[in-house]
mmCIF file of C-alpha atoms in Angstrom:
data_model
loop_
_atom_site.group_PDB
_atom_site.id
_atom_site.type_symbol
_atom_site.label_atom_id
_atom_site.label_comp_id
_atom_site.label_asym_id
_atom_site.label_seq_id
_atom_site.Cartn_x
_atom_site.Cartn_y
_atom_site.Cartn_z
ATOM 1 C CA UNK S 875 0.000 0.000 0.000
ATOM 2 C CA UNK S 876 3.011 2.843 1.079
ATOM 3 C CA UNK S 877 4.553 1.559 -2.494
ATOM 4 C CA UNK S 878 1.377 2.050 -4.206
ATOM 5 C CA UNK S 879 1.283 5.892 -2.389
ATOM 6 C CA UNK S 880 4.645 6.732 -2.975
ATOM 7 C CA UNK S 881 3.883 5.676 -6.617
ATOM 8 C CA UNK S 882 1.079 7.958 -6.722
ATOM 9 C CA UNK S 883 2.985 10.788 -4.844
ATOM 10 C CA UNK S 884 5.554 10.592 -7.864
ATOM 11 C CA UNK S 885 3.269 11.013 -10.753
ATOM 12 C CA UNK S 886 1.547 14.121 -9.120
ATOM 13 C CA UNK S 887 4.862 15.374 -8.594
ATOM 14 C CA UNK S 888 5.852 15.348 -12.135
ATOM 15 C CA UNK S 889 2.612 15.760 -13.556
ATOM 16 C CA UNK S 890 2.472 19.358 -11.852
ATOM 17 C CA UNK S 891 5.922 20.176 -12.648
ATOM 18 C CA UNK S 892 5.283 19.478 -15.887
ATOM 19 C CA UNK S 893 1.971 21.677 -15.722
ATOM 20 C CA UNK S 894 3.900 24.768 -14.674
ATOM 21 C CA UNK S 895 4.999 27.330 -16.611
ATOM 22 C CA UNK S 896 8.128 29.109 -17.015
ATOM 23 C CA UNK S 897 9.392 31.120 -20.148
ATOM 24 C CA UNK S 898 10.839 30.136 -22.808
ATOM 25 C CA UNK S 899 12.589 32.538 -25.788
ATOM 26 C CA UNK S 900 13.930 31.135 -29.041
ATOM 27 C CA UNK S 901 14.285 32.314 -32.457
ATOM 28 C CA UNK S 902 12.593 32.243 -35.999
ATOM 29 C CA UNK S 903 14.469 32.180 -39.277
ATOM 30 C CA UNK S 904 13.600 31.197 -42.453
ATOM 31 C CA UNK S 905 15.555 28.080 -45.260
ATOM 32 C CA UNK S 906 18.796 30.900 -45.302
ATOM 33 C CA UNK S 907 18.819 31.177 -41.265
ATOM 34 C CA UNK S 908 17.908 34.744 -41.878
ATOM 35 C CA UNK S 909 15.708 36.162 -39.093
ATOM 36 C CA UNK S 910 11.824 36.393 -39.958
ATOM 37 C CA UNK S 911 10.579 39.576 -37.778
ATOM 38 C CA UNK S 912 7.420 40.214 -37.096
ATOM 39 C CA UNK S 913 6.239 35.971 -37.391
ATOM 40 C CA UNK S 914 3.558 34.982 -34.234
ATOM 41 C CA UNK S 915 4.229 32.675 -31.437
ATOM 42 C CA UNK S 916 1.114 31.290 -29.759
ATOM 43 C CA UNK S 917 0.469 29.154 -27.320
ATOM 44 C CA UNK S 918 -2.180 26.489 -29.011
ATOM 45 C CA UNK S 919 -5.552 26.812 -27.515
ATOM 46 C CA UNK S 920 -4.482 29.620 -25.072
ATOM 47 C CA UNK S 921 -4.231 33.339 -24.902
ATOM 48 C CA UNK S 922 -0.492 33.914 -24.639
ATOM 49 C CA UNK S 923 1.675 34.982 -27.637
ATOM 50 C CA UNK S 924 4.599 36.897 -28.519
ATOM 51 C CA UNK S 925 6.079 38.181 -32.345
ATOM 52 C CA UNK S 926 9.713 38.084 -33.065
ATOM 53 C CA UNK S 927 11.660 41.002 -32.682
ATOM 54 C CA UNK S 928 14.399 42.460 -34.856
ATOM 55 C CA UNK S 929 16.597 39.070 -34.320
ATOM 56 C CA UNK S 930 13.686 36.490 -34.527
ATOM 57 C CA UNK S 931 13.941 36.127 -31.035
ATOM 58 C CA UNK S 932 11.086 35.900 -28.982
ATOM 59 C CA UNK S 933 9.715 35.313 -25.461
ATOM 60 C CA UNK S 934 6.574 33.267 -24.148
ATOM 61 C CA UNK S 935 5.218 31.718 -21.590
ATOM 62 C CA UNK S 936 4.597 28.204 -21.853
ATOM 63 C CA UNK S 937 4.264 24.671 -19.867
ATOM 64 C CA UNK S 938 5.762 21.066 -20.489
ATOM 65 C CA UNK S 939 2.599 20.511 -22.550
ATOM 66 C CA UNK S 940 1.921 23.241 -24.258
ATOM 67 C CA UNK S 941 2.042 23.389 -28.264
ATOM 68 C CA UNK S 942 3.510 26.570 -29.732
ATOM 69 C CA UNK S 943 2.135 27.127 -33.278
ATOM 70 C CA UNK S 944 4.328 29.710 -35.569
ATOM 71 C CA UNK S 945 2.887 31.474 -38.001
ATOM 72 C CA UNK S 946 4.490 34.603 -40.516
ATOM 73 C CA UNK S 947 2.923 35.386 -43.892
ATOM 74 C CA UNK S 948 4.161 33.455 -46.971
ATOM 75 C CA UNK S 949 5.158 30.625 -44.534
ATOM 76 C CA UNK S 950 3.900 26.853 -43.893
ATOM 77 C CA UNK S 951 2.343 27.046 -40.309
ATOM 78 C CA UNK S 952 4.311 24.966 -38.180
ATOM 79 C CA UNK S 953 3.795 23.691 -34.396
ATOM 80 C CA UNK S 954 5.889 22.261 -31.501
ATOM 81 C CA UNK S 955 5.481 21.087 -28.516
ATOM 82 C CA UNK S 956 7.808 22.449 -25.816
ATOM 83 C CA UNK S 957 8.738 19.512 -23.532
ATOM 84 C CA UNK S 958 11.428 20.478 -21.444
ATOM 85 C CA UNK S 959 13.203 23.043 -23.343
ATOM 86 C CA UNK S 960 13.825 26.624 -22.165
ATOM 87 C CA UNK S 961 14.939 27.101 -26.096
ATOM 88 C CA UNK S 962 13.309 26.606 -28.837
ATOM 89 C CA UNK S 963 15.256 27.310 -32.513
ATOM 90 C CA UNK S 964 12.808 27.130 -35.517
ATOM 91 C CA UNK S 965 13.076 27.108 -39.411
ATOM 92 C CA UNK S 966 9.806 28.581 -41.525
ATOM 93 C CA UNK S 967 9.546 27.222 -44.858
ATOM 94 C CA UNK S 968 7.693 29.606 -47.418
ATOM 95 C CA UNK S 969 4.497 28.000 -48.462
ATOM 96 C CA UNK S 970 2.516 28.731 -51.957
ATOM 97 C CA UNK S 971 -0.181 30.686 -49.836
ATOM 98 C CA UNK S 972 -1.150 33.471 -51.978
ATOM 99 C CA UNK S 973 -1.592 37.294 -50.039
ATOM 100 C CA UNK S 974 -5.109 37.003 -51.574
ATOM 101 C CA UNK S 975 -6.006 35.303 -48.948
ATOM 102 C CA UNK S 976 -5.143 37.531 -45.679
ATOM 103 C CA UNK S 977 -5.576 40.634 -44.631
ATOM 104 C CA UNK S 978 -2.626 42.960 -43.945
ATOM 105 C CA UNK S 979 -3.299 45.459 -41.181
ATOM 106 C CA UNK S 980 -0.145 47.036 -40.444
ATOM 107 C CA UNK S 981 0.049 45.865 -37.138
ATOM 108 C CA UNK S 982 -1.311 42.308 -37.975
ATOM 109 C CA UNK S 983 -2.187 39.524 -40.597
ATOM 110 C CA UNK S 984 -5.512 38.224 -40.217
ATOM 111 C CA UNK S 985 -7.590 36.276 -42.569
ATOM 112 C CA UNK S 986 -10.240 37.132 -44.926
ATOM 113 C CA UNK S 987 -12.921 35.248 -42.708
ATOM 114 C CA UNK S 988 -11.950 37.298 -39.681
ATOM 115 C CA UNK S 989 -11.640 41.084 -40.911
ATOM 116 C CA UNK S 990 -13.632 43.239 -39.631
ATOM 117 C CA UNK S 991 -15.032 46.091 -41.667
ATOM 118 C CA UNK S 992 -15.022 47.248 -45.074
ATOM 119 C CA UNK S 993 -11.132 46.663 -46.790
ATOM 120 C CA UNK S 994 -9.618 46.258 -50.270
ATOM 121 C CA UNK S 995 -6.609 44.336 -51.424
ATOM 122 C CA UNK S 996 -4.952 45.664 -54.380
ATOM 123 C CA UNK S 997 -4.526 43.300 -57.020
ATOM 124 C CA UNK S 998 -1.070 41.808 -57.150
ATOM 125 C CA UNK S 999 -1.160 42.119 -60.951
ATOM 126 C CA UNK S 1000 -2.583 46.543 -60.749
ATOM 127 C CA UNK S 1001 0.690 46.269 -58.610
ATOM 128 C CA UNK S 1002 3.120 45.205 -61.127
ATOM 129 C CA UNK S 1003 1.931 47.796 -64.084
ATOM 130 C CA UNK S 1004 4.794 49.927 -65.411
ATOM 131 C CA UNK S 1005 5.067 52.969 -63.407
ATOM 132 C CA UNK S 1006 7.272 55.296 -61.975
ATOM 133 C CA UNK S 1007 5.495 55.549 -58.468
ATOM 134 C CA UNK S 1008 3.022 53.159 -56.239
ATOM 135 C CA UNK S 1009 0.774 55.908 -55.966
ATOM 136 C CA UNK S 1010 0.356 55.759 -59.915
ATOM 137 C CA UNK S 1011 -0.444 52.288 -60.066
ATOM 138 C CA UNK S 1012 -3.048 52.427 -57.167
ATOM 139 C CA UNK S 1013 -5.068 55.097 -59.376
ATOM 140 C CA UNK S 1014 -8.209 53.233 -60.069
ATOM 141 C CA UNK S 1015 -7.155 50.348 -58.306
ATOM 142 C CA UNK S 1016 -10.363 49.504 -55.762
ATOM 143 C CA UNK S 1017 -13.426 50.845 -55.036
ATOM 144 C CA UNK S 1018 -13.628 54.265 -53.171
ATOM 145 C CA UNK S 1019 -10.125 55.200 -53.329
ATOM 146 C CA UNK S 1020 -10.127 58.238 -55.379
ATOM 147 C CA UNK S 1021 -6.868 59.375 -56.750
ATOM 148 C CA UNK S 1022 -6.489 63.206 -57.959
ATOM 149 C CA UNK S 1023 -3.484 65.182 -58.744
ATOM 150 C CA UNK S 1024 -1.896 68.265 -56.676
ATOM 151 C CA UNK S 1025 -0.816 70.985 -57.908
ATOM 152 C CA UNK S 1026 2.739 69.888 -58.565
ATOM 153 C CA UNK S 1027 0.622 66.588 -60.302
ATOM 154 C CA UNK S 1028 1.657 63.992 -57.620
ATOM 155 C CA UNK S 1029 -1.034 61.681 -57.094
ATOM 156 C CA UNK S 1030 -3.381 61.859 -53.856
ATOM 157 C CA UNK S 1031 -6.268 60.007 -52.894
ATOM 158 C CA UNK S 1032 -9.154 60.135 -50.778
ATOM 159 C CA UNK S 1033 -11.038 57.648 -49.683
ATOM 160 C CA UNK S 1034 -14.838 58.172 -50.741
ATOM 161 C CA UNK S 1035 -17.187 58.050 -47.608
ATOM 162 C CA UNK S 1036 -14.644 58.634 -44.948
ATOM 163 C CA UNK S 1037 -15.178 61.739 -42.515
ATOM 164 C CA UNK S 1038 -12.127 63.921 -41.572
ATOM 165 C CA UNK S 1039 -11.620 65.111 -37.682
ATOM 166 C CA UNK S 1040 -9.449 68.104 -39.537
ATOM 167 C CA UNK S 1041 -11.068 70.217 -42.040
ATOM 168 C CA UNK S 1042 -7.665 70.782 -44.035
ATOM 169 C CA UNK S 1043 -6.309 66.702 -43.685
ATOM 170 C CA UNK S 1044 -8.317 64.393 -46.210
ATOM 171 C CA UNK S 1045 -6.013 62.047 -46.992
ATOM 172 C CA UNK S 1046 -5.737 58.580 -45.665
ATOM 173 C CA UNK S 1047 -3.174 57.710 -43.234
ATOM 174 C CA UNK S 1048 -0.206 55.899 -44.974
ATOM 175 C CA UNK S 1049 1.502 52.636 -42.915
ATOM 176 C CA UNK S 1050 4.614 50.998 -44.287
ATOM 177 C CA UNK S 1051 5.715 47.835 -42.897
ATOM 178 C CA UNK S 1052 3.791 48.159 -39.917
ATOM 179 C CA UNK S 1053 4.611 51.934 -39.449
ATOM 180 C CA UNK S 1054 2.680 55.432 -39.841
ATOM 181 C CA UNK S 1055 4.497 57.465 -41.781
ATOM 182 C CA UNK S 1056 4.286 61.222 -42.914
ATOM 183 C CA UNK S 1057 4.471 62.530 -46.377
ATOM 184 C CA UNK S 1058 3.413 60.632 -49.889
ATOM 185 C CA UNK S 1059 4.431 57.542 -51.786
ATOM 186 C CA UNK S 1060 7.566 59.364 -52.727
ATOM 187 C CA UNK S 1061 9.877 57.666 -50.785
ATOM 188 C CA UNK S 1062 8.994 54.016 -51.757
ATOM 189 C CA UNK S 1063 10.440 52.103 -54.558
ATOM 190 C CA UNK S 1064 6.952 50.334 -56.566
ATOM 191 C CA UNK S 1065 9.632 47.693 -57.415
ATOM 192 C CA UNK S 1066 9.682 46.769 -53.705
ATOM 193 C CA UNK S 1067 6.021 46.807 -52.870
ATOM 194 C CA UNK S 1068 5.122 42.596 -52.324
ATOM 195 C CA UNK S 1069 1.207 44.006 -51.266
ATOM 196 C CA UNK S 1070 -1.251 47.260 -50.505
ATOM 197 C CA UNK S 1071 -4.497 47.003 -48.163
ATOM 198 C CA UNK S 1072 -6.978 49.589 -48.069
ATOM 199 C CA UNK S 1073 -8.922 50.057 -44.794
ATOM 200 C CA UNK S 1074 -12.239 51.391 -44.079
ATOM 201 C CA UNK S 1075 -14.316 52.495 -41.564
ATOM 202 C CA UNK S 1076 -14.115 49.687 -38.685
ATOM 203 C CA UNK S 1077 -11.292 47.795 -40.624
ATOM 204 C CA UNK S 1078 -9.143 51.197 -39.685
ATOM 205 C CA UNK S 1079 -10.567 52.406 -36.792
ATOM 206 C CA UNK S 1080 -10.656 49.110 -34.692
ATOM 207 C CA UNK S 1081 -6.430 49.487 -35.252
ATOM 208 C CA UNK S 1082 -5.073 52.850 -35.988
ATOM 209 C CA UNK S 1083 -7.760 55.032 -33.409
ATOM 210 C CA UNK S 1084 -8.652 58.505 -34.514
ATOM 211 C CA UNK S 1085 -5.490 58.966 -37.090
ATOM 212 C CA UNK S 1086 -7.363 56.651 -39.120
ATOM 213 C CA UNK S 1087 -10.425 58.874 -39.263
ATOM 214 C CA UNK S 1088 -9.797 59.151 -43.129
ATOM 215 C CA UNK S 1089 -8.793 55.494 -43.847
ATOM 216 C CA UNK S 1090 -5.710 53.845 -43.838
ATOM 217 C CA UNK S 1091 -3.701 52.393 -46.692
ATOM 218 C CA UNK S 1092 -1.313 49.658 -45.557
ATOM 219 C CA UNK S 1093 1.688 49.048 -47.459
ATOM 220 C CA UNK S 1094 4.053 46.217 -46.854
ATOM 221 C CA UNK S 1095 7.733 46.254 -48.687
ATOM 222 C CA UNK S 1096 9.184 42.797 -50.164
ATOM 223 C CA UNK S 1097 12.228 43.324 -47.274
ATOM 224 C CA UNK S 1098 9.731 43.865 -44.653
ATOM 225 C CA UNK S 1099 11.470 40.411 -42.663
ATOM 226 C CA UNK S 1100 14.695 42.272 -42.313
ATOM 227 C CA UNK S 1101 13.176 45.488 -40.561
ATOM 228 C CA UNK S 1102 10.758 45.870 -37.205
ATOM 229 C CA UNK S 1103 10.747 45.269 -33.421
ATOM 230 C CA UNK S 1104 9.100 43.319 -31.574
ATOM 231 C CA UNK S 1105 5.451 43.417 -29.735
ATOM 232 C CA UNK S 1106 3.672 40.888 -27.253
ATOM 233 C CA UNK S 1107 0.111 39.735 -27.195
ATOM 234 C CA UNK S 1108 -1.915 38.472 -24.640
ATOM 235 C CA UNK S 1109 0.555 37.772 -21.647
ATOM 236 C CA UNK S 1110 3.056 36.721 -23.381
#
């Protein structure tokens, strides 16, 4: 009977160690070992997460038995369990999932199903026209975007239906690889553009607050992997 107990006693033991959880970092990196920023970490079926910072690195909390799922756009899903490890080193491989099928936000990638809102994505092949600018080849490019000239004949658009808090500011706000930036399309090469979202009413608002007021158009650069920090979700 003590045997049987002490038998007992052990499994309990190990079964809660195993339950408890303790971080655990790692990196991220794609076939080339080059760092993907920006790629989730998740614990599966729970509500703590973490994204890769600058390195790949990242940080989570996690348990014995816990499944970590890793997930970055262009990349085959891929899930571990965490066992014992403190460290946890993972290759993405790039998968043939098209970009028609998410949503870029500028702070996230979501899926179609789960968007929120009204939203555009602009054709990959409007994107590739011959131009000397983005901002040309997104004239005409989806519904309610209207593009116009200034007076120095640089392209700028409005989004039709949108409400500005400023009586002077009508254009949309412009995000580039995750970040608001000032100014025009100027400064980006249309050669390195890999995809542009338009967001609408609760698409932009639900993300970008008040800035957003007159839409937002997200644009997210072919070298996107190589640039960015790092942010945490949930309590991870």
């Amino acid at each position: 009977m003590k045997k049987l107990y002490l038998a007992w006693l052990i499994c309990l033991m190990a079964f809660q160690v195993s339950a408890q959880q303790r971080w655990v970092t790692g990196v991220v990196a794609d076939t080339n070992g080059v760092p993907v920023v920006g790629a989730t970490v998740t614990v599966k079926g729970g509500t703590n997460g973490a994204i890769t910072n600058s390195d790949g690195s990242f940080r989570i909390e996690a348990s014995d038995s816990d499944i970590l799922v890793f997930k970055y756009l262009g990349y085959d899903e891929q899930e571990i369990q965490v066992g014992p490890r403190t460290r946890i080193e993972i290759e993405l491989r790039e998968s043939a999932h098209q970009l028609d099928d998410v949503v870029v936000t500028g702070y996230q990638t979501i899926s179609k199903e789960r968007a929120t809102g009204s939203f555009d994505i602009i054709d990959k092949a409007q994107l590739e026209k011959p131009s000397g600018s983005i901002a040309s080849r997104l004239i005409g490019s989806a519904a309610g975007l209207v593009g116009t000239q200034d007076a120095y004949g640089n392209p700028v658009f409005e989004i039709r239906g949108r409400s500005s808090l400023s009586t002077s500011a009508t254009e949309p706000l412009l995000v580039v690889d995750g970040f608001a930036i000032e100014g025009g399309f100027e400064s980006i090469n249309p050669n390195d553009v890999e995809s542009v979202t338009v967001l609408k009413d609760a698409a932009a608002a639900s993300i970008w607050g008040a800035k957003s007021a007159n839409g937002v158009i997200v644009v997210t650069t072919k070298n996107a992997r190589s640039e960015g920090g790092g942010k945490s979700l949930g309590n991870g």
